[in-house]
XYZ file of C-alpha atoms in Angstrom:
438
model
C 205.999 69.475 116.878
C 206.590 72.169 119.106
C 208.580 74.936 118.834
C 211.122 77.186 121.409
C 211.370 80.085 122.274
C 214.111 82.131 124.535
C 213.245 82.311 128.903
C 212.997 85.990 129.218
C 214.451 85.259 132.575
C 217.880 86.146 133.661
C 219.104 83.433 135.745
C 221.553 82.368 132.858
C 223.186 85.926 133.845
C 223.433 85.824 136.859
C 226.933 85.410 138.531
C 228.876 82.653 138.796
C 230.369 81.248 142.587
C 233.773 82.797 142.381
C 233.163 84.585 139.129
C 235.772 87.106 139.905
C 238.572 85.209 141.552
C 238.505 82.430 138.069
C 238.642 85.754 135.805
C 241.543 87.549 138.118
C 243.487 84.269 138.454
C 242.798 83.630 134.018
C 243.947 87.262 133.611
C 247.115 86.932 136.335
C 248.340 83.233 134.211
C 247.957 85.285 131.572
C 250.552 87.263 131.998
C 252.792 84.747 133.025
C 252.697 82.977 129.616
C 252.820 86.520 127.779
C 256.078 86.650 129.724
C 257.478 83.929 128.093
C 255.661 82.868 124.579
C 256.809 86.001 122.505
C 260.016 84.933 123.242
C 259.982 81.245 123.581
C 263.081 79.912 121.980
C 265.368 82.616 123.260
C 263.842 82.439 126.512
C 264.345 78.958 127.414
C 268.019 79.634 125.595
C 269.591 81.875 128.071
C 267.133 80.267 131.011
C 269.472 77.049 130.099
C 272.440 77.696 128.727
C 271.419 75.364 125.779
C 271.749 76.135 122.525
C 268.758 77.325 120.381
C 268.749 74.154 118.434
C 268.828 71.822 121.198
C 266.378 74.100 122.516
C 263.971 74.004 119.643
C 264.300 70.359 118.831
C 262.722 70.025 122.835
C 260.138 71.812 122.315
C 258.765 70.099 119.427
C 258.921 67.095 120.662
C 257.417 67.717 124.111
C 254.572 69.958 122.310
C 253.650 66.895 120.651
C 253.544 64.605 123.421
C 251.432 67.210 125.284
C 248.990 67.062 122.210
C 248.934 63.500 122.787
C 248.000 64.044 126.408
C 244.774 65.639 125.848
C 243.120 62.989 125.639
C 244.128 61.276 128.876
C 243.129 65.185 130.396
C 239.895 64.789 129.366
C 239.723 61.260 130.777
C 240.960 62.882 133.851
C 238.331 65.786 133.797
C 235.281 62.535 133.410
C 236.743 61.123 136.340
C 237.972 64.379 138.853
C 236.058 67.143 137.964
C 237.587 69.880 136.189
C 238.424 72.463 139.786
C 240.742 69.444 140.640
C 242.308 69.028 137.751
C 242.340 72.709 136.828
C 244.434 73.514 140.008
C 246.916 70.261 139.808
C 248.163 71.728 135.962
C 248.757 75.294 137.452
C 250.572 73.370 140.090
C 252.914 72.061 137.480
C 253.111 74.797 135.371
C 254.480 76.534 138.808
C 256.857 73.801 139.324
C 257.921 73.439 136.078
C 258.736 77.188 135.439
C 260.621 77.544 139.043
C 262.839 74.856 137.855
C 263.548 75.465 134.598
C 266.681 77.653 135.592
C 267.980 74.786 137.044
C 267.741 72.637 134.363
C 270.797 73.463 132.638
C 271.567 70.000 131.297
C 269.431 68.539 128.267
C 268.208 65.955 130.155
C 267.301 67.728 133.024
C 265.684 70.466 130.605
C 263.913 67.970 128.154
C 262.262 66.375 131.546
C 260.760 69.376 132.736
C 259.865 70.485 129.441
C 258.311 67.458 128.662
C 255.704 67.536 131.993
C 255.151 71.639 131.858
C 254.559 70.805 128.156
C 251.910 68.109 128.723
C 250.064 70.366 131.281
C 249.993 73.498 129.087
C 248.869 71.424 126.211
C 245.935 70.343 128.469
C 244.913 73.396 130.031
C 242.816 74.798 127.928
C 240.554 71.735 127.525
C 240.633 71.576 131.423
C 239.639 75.432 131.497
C 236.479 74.842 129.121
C 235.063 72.340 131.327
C 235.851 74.464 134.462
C 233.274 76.900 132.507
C 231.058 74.128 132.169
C 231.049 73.039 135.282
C 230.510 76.573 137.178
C 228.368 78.105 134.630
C 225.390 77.571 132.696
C 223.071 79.091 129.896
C 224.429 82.918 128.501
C 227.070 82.770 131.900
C 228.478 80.471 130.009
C 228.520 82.826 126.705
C 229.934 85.747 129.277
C 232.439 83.983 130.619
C 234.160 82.825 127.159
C 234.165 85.799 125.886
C 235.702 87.888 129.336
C 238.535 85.173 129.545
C 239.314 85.959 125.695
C 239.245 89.719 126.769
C 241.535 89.210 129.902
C 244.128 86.193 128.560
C 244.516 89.025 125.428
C 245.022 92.011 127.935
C 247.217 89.882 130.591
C 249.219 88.286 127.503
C 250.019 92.259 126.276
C 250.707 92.939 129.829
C 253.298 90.084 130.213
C 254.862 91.384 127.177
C 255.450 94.725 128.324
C 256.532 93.632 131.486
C 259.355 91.173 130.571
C 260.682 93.933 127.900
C 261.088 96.202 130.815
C 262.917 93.577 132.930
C 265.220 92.877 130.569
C 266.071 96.124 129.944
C 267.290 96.675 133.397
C 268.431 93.372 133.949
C 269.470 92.327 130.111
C 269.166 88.691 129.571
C 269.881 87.548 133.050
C 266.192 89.074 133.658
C 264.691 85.713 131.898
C 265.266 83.620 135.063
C 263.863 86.280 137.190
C 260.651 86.334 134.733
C 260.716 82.414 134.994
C 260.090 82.553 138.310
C 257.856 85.358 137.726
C 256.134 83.206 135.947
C 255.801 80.140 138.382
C 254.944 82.814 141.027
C 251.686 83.827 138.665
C 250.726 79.977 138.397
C 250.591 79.359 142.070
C 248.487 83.073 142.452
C 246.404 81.840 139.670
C 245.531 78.517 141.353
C 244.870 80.163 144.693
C 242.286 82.092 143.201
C 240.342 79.359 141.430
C 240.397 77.536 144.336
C 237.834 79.638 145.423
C 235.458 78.757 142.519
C 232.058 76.698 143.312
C 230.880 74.484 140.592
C 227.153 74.220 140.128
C 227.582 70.436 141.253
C 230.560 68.473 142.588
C 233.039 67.335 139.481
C 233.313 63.726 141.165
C 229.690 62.894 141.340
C 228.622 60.404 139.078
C 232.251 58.752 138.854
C 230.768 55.289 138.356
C 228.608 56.561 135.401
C 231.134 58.746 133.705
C 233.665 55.622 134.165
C 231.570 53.641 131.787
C 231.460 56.382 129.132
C 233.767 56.665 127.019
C 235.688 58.183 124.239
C 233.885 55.413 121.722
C 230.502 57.441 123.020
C 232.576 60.655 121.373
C 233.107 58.852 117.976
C 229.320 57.790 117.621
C 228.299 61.688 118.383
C 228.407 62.649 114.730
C 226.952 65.879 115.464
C 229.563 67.040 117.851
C 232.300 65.591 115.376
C 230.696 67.704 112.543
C 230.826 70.504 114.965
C 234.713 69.889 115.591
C 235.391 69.245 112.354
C 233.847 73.155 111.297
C 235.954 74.179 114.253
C 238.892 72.908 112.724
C 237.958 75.085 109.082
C 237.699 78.104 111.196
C 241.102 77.507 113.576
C 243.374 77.681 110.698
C 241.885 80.622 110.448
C 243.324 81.999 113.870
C 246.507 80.745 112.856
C 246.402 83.497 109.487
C 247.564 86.285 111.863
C 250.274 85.152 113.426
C 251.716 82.513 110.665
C 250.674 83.508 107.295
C 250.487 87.546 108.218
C 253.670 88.216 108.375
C 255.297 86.291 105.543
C 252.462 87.519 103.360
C 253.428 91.492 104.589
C 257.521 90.475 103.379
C 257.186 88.446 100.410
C 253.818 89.029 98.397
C 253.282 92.891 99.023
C 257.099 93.829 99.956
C 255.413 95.713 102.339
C 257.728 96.663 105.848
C 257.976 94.237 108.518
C 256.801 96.788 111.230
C 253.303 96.474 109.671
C 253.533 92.989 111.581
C 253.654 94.695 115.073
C 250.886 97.257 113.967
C 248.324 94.627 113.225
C 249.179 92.697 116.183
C 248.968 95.515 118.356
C 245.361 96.700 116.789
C 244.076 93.316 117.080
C 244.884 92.880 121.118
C 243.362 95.875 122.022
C 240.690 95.443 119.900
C 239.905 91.643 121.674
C 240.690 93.181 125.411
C 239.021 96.469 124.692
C 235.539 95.835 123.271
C 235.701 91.933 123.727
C 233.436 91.405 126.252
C 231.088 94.289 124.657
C 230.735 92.888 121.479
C 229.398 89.444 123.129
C 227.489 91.230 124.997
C 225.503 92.996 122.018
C 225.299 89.453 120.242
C 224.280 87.180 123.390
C 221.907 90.116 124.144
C 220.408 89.865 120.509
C 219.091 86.276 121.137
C 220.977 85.073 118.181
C 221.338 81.193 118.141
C 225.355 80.118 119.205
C 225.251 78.243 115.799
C 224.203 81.278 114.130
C 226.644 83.702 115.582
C 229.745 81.509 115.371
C 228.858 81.507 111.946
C 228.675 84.807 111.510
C 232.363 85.185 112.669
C 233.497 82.788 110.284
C 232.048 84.910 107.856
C 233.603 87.885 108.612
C 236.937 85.760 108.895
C 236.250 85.469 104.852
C 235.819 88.793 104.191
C 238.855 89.919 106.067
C 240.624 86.721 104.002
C 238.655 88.175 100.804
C 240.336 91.450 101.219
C 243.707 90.556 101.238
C 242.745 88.980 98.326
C 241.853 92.070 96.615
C 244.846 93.778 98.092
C 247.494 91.404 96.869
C 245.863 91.467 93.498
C 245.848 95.687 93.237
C 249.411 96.001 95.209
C 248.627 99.593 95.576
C 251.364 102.592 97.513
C 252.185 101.804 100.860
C 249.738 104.295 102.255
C 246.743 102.732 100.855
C 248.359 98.916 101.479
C 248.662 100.130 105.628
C 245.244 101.722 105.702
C 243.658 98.855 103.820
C 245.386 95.983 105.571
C 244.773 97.593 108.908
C 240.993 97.672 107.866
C 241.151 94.267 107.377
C 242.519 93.317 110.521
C 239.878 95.181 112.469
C 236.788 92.825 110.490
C 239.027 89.370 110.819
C 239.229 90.870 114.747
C 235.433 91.314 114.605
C 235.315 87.723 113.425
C 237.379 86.478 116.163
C 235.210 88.538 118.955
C 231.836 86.885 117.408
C 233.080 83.619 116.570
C 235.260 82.508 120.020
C 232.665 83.595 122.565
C 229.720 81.375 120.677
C 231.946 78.443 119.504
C 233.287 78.461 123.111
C 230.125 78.022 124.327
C 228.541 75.478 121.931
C 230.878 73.226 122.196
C 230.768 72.951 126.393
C 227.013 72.826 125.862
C 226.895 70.112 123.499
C 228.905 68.201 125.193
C 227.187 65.600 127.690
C 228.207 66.303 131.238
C 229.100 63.021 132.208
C 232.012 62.623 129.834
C 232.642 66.578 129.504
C 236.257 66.174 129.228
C 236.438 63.970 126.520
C 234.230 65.473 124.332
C 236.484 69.292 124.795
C 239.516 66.829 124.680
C 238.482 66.163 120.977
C 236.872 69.422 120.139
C 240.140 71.334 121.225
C 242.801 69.242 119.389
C 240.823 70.914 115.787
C 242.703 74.040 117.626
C 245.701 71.907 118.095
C 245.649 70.035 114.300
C 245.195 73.359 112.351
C 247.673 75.125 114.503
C 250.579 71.951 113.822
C 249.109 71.834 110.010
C 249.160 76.047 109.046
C 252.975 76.893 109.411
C 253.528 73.886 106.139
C 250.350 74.243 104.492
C 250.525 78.168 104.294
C 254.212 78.764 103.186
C 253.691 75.804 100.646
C 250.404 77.836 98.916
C 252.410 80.738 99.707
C 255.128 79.708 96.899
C 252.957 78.860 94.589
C 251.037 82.428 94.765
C 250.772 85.121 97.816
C 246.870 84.796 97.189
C 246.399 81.311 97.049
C 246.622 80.689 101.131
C 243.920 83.517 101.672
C 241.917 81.730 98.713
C 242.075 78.260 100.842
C 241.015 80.052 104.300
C 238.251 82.036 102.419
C 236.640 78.839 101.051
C 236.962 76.921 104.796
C 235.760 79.895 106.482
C 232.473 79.327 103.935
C 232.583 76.257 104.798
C 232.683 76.481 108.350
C 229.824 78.697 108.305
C 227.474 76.461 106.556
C 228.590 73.718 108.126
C 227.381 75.216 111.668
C 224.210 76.334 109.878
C 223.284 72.543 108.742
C 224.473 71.139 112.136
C 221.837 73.664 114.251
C 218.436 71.169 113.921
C 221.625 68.314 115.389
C 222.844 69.644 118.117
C 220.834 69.954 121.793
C 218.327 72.859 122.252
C 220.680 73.812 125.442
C 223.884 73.976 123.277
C 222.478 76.085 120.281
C 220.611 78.351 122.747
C 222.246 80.934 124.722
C 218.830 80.373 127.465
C 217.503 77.153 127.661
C 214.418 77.415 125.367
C 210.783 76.061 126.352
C 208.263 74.815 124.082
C 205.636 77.332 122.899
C 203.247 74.830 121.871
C 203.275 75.538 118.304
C 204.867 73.793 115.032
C 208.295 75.583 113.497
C 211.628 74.159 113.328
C 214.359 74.166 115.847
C 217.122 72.222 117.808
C 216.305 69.136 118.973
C 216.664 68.865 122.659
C 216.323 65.301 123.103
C 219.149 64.960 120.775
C 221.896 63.048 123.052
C 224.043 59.879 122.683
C 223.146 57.527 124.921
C 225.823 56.663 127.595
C 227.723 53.620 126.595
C 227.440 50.582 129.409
């Protein structure tokens, strides 16, 4: 057998076509959601007029139809190419937002909601393959971990900005910001309009029509590789779910604490993002190894609250130690997303590309839907229990991505496609793809 080693050459670096106008116009619609998604429920509230109940109840229901969408995106990816596609959801997500101070009646609101719903929902499965299909080898690596850096950075940004508009304009400033926000859509398409993919996103229509999601269920690599994905996404959902109730009821400790971890861990993912990927891309670590390296930081940081809850010590310790912990479950995150990111857009096949990120992203999706009930029900049982649960999927996660390496294509675990050496030693196999289904 032979083995693989890394190409010393640099082509997987180099840039992408339109490298800078995709990261300005991920960084601008950035913003334009940080405008609105701290403030969701009041924001559509005094957009419409509605009250926050009617409000909420439309909201759930169109964020579930939009998860049921996916699918039919990545269909749509197969079939397109992911530019097209890419441009016609930040068309409605303009739309959508320009009307939504119109929409004053529940009908009218729940309509709109219901289509800007379906193509947020979508978008992020549509903006994986976009890196797919304009990047390739470590570009791929250094573009995952850049658009973490900038959505992080553009989401603080959008923050900031509607706080100060409302506090010259008071509420009334949420239509102005909705439009803000359409406005930031339509800049954000412009700009990847200007993107080149390595090959046009249509070719191959005939073969990618025959292939289809049935060629997803018989992958059982790339489903073991979702299903790790899913361990590690509840996971992301600790901070902003289980955080917070965890800070009030377990260790009484003040709710500002909340804000402070929040605040460390955004600057921490737009400040030294892009940096830390750099060091472990330029390392020559496998993907499969470094992803699970950030789930294993993700159970230390999960560990440590552990410990904390357990000692409950003064609140100067608890802040010091808790904002310790935050910085190595940020650490995790930095490792982990970049990696992951990239594995799964390499593994998948790039005739039915879509589909395959259609199922790998709704692991994000389930474990985001699953944490809010699964946490506060460990939660009141004991404060440690949750962080018990996370600790053992993180471990799981981990070794699950470990076994899966010698599965998965050569191209996908490898940052730089590797070439045989000749010699006998172990290592992905890069024949290892599902044949297209006639």
């Amino acid at each position: 057998m032979a083995v693989f080693r890394s190409r010393t050459a640099t082509a997987g670096e180099a840039k992408v076509a339109g490298e800078r106008s995709l990261l300005l116009g991920i960084g601008i619609s950035a913003i334009g959601i940080g405008m609105y998604v701290p403030f969701s429920l009041v924001f559509f509230h005094h957009v419409t007029g509605l009250s926050l109940t009617l409000v909420g109840l439309v909201m759930t229901v169109t964020g579930l139809a939009g998860l049921a969408f996916m699918p039919l995106a990545g269909s749509a990816v197969d079939r397109l190419g992911a530019k097209k596609v890419n441009l016609l959801l930040y068309g409605i997500r303009a739309l959508g937002f320009a009307l939504f101070p119109f929409a004053s009646s529940l009908p009218a609101f729940a309509a709109v909601a219901l289509v800007t719903a379906l193509a947020d929902r979508s978008f992020s499965v549509v903006q994986q393959s976009l890196i797919g299909e304009v990047a390739q080898g470590a570009a791929r690596d250094r573009l995952q971990a850049s658009t973490r850096a900038l959505q992080n950075a553009g989401m603080g940004a959008g923050a900031l900005l509607v706080s100060g508009v409302l506090a010259l304009w008071g509420t009334g400033g949420f239509t102005y910001t909705a439009w803000g926000n359409s406005l930031a859509f339509v800049l954000a398409g412009l700009l990847v309009s200007r993107v080149r993919p390595l090959r046009d996103g249509a070719a191959g229509s005939a073969k990618r029509a025959a292939a289809g999601y049935r060629m997803v269920l018989r992958d059982r690599p790339f489903l073991g590789l979702t299903a790790a994905n899913f361990l590690t996404a509840l996971g992301y959902s600790a901070l902003s779910v289980l955080f917070p109730l965890y800070l009030s009821t377990w260790l009484a400790a003040p709710d500002s604490l909340t804000g402070a971890a929040f605040t460390v861990n955004t600057v921490l993912c737009a400040g030294i993002g892009v940096l830390i990927a750099g060091r472990v891309r330029r390392s020559g670590a496998r993907r499969t190894r470094s992803a699970a390296l950030g789930a294993l930081l993700f159970a230390a940081a999960f560990v440590g609250q552990i410990v904390l809850g357990t000692l409950r010590p003064g609140q100067t310790v608890t802040l010091v130690a808790l904002l310790a912990i935050v910085v190595v479950y940020t650490l995790g995150e930095l490792v982990h997303s970049p990696s992951g990111g990239a594995l799964s857009v390499s593994a998948a096949p790039e005739a039915v590309r879509g589909r395959y990120l259609a199922t790998y992203q709704l692991s994000y999706s389930l474990a985001g839907a699953l944490a809010p009930s699964l946490f506060t029900a460990l939660l009141a049982v004991d404060g440690r229990l949750p962080w018990a649960v996370l600790t053992v999927a993180a471990l799981g996660a981990a070794l699950a991505l470990l076994r899966l390496e010698r599965h998965l294509p050569a191209e996908a675990v490898h940052a730089e496609p590797p070439v045989a050496a000749g010699a006998a030693g172990g290592g992905a196999d890069p024949e290892r793809r599902p044949t297209v289904a006639a």
